[in-house]
Amino acid sequence: ILIAFFIFKDIYNKKAFILLAAFLVVLHFSTVVPAYRVIFPYAKDFHYGHIDIGKRLSKYKDKNYKLMLCEAGAIPYYADWKAYDLLALCDTYLARHPLTVAYMEKCNPDVIIVFSNIPDIKGAVVTLSNDKQNTAQKVFFQFLKKHPEYELAAIGKRYMNSYNIILLNRKNPDYKSLKADFAAHQKLSY
């Protein structure tokens, strides 16, 4: 509006200026307000989702536990755990190689967190940025089939109708405590 004012300040047709200013206001709100509707709920759900999980895991940070997840950001930051990024954006090995069952076994994660568009492990989404054939999804489910010690610990609501699927290795020494933490997270997120 200020730009329009300086451009048209010498124009004597105030009606044209007012119409232009009104058009710019409508244009601004038609593009910015819908973005706020997306960003602010995401920020709130992000706090209750990823940050909450990370803070709950942080009390185990001195135990050298490992985390494998699809969005390596707030969760490993707050948890301070060794993290493997299934999206391959922060994982030097996966950035150059496909995901394999052998790699997942080598990582031996204590917790696996993937996202889903439905509140069920069957909807889990595992896609690597360099995975043109979408084999990571198949490998993930092959790994789970081969390793029944991973159980569904919680399904936490994320944002915009998506969910964190949290899998926990039953062999972890803090299994019961971690499971209780994830159950508390699940209650918070709904």
Short mmCIF file of C-alpha atoms in Angstrom, two decimals:
data_model
loop_
_atom_site.label_atom_id
_atom_site.label_comp_id
_atom_site.label_asym_id
_atom_site.label_seq_id
_atom_site.Cartn_x
_atom_site.Cartn_y
_atom_site.Cartn_z
CA ILE A 1 0.00 0.00 0.00
CA LEU A 2 2.87 2.33 0.80
CA ILE A 3 4.47 1.58 -2.56
CA ALA A 4 1.18 2.30 -4.32
CA PHE A 5 0.89 5.55 -2.38
CA PHE A 6 4.31 6.75 -3.51
CA ILE A 7 3.68 5.69 -7.09
CA PHE A 8 0.26 7.30 -7.32
CA LYS A 9 0.60 10.23 -4.89
CA ASP A 10 0.68 12.73 -7.70
CA ILE A 11 -2.43 11.30 -9.34
CA TYR A 12 -5.48 13.44 -8.72
CA ASN A 13 -7.88 10.55 -9.20
CA LYS A 14 -8.27 9.44 -5.60
CA LYS A 15 -10.87 6.84 -6.55
CA ALA A 16 -8.27 4.99 -8.62
CA PHE A 17 -5.82 5.11 -5.73
CA ILE A 18 -8.41 3.82 -3.25
CA LEU A 19 -9.39 0.99 -5.62
CA LEU A 20 -5.75 0.04 -6.11
CA ALA A 21 -5.10 0.12 -2.35
CA ALA A 22 -8.18 -2.03 -1.71
CA PHE A 23 -7.06 -4.50 -4.39
CA LEU A 24 -3.60 -4.76 -2.81
CA VAL A 25 -5.09 -5.35 0.66
CA VAL A 26 -7.34 -8.11 -0.68
CA LEU A 27 -4.43 -9.63 -2.59
CA HIS A 28 -2.25 -9.56 0.52
CA PHE A 29 -4.82 -11.27 2.73
CA SER A 30 -5.79 -13.81 0.10
CA THR A 31 -2.20 -15.05 -0.05
CA VAL A 32 -0.87 -14.50 3.47
CA VAL A 33 -3.81 -15.48 5.69
CA PRO A 34 -4.17 -19.00 4.23
CA ALA A 35 -0.45 -19.47 4.89
CA TYR A 36 -0.98 -18.50 8.54
CA ARG A 37 -3.71 -21.12 8.80
CA VAL A 38 -1.18 -23.74 7.71
CA ILE A 39 1.89 -22.47 9.56
CA PHE A 40 0.46 -21.76 13.00
CA PRO A 41 -1.29 -25.12 13.51
CA TYR A 42 1.90 -26.77 12.25
CA ALA A 43 3.97 -24.84 14.80
CA LYS A 44 1.66 -25.81 17.66
CA ASP A 45 1.51 -29.47 16.60
CA PHE A 46 5.24 -29.46 15.93
CA HIS A 47 5.82 -28.40 19.53
CA TYR A 48 3.56 -31.09 20.91
CA GLY A 49 4.95 -33.59 18.43
CA HIS A 50 8.64 -33.47 17.71
CA ILE A 51 9.85 -31.26 20.52
CA ASP A 52 7.90 -33.20 23.13
CA ILE A 53 9.33 -36.51 21.90
CA GLY A 54 12.86 -35.10 21.90
CA LYS A 55 12.52 -33.77 25.43
CA ARG A 56 11.15 -37.09 26.66
CA LEU A 57 14.11 -38.93 25.11
CA SER A 58 16.66 -36.47 26.50
CA LYS A 59 16.68 -38.08 29.93
CA TYR A 60 18.34 -41.12 28.29
CA LYS A 61 21.01 -39.12 26.43
CA ASP A 62 23.92 -40.55 28.44
CA LYS A 63 22.98 -44.12 27.55
CA ASN A 64 24.27 -44.02 23.95
CA TYR A 65 20.92 -45.04 22.50
CA LYS A 66 20.29 -44.65 18.78
CA LEU A 67 17.37 -43.20 16.94
CA MET A 68 16.34 -43.78 13.33
CA LEU A 69 13.74 -41.39 11.99
CA CYS A 70 12.31 -39.74 8.91
CA GLU A 71 12.71 -36.15 10.02
CA ALA A 72 16.01 -35.54 11.72
CA GLY A 73 15.44 -32.11 13.19
CA ALA A 74 13.86 -31.22 16.52
CA ILE A 75 13.67 -34.77 17.89
CA PRO A 76 17.40 -35.57 17.78
CA TYR A 77 18.25 -31.97 18.67
CA TYR A 78 16.28 -32.11 21.92
CA ALA A 79 17.00 -35.79 22.62
CA ASP A 80 20.76 -35.48 22.05
CA TRP A 81 20.87 -39.06 20.74
CA LYS A 82 22.83 -40.50 17.84
CA ALA A 83 20.35 -40.19 14.96
CA TYR A 84 20.08 -41.81 11.54
CA ASP A 85 18.03 -39.85 9.04
CA LEU A 86 15.83 -42.05 6.85
CA LEU A 87 15.24 -39.12 4.49
CA ALA A 88 18.99 -39.19 3.74
CA LEU A 89 19.34 -35.44 4.16
CA CYS A 90 21.52 -35.66 7.28
CA ASP A 91 22.96 -39.15 6.85
CA THR A 92 26.18 -39.33 4.86
CA TYR A 93 25.82 -43.04 4.09
CA LEU A 94 22.19 -42.89 2.92
CA ALA A 95 22.90 -39.79 0.87
CA ARG A 96 25.07 -41.98 -1.38
CA HIS A 97 23.58 -45.47 -0.97
CA PRO A 98 20.14 -47.04 -0.91
CA LEU A 99 18.57 -48.08 2.39
CA THR A 100 19.15 -51.77 3.08
CA VAL A 101 18.12 -54.15 5.83
CA ALA A 102 21.85 -54.66 6.52
CA TYR A 103 22.33 -50.91 7.07
CA MET A 104 19.36 -50.76 9.45
CA GLU A 105 20.76 -53.77 11.32
CA LYS A 106 24.18 -52.11 11.53
CA CYS A 107 22.59 -48.95 12.96
CA ASN A 108 20.67 -51.09 15.46
CA PRO A 109 18.32 -48.28 16.51
CA ASP A 110 16.63 -48.36 19.89
CA VAL A 111 13.78 -46.23 18.61
CA ILE A 112 12.43 -45.81 15.07
CA ILE A 113 10.08 -42.94 14.24
CA VAL A 114 8.40 -42.70 10.86
CA PHE A 115 5.38 -40.73 9.75
CA SER A 116 2.07 -41.89 8.38
CA ASN A 117 -1.04 -40.37 6.89
CA ILE A 118 -3.19 -42.83 8.83
CA PRO A 119 -2.85 -43.76 12.53
CA ASP A 120 -1.45 -47.20 11.71
CA ILE A 121 1.99 -48.71 11.02
CA LYS A 122 0.68 -49.94 7.65
CA GLY A 123 0.60 -46.34 6.47
CA ALA A 124 4.22 -45.61 7.44
CA VAL A 125 6.04 -43.48 4.91
CA VAL A 126 9.74 -44.06 4.33
CA THR A 127 11.12 -42.18 1.36
CA LEU A 128 14.71 -41.20 0.77
CA SER A 129 15.50 -38.10 -1.21
CA ASN A 130 17.61 -40.19 -3.63
CA ASP A 131 15.23 -43.19 -3.82
CA LYS A 132 13.74 -43.06 -7.30
CA GLN A 133 12.32 -46.60 -7.14
CA ASN A 134 10.82 -46.08 -3.66
CA THR A 135 12.58 -49.18 -2.33
CA ALA A 136 13.11 -47.69 1.13
CA GLN A 137 9.48 -48.36 2.00
CA LYS A 138 9.88 -52.06 1.14
CA VAL A 139 13.20 -52.31 2.99
CA PHE A 140 11.68 -50.75 6.11
CA PHE A 141 8.91 -53.35 6.24
CA GLN A 142 11.38 -56.16 5.45
CA PHE A 143 13.48 -55.02 8.41
CA LEU A 144 10.45 -55.03 10.72
CA LYS A 145 9.42 -58.48 9.53
CA LYS A 146 12.93 -59.81 10.16
CA HIS A 147 13.15 -58.09 13.58
CA PRO A 148 9.98 -58.72 15.60
CA GLU A 149 11.67 -57.21 18.67
CA TYR A 150 10.47 -53.81 17.38
CA GLU A 151 6.98 -53.08 18.58
CA LEU A 152 4.61 -50.23 18.10
CA ALA A 153 5.08 -48.07 21.21
CA ALA A 154 2.86 -45.12 20.30
CA ILE A 155 1.12 -43.23 17.55
CA GLY A 156 1.47 -39.49 18.11
CA LYS A 157 -0.50 -36.89 16.17
CA ARG A 158 1.68 -34.59 14.12
CA TYR A 159 0.08 -31.89 12.02
CA MET A 160 -2.54 -31.72 9.31
CA ASN A 161 -3.80 -35.28 9.77
CA SER A 162 -0.47 -37.04 9.89
CA TYR A 163 1.01 -39.18 12.63
CA ASN A 164 4.34 -40.16 14.20
CA ILE A 165 4.61 -43.94 14.31
CA ILE A 166 7.01 -44.76 17.16
CA LEU A 167 8.63 -48.19 17.27
CA LEU A 168 10.62 -49.35 20.27
CA ASN A 169 13.13 -52.19 20.51
CA ARG A 170 11.99 -54.54 23.29
CA LYS A 171 15.65 -55.44 23.98
CA ASN A 172 16.40 -51.89 25.14
CA PRO A 173 17.32 -51.86 28.88
CA ASP A 174 14.96 -48.92 29.46
CA TYR A 175 12.14 -50.48 27.45
CA LYS A 176 9.45 -50.09 30.13
CA SER A 177 10.39 -46.51 30.94
CA LEU A 178 10.59 -45.51 27.26
CA LYS A 179 7.27 -47.17 26.56
CA ALA A 180 5.68 -45.18 29.42
CA ASP A 181 7.19 -41.96 28.03
CA PHE A 182 5.77 -42.68 24.57
CA ALA A 183 2.37 -43.54 26.04
CA ALA A 184 2.38 -40.16 27.85
CA HIS A 185 3.35 -38.46 24.57
CA GLN A 186 0.51 -40.20 22.76
CA LYS A 187 -2.02 -38.91 25.32
CA LEU A 188 -0.62 -35.38 25.03
CA SER A 189 -0.74 -35.32 21.24
CA TYR A 190 -4.44 -36.16 20.89
#
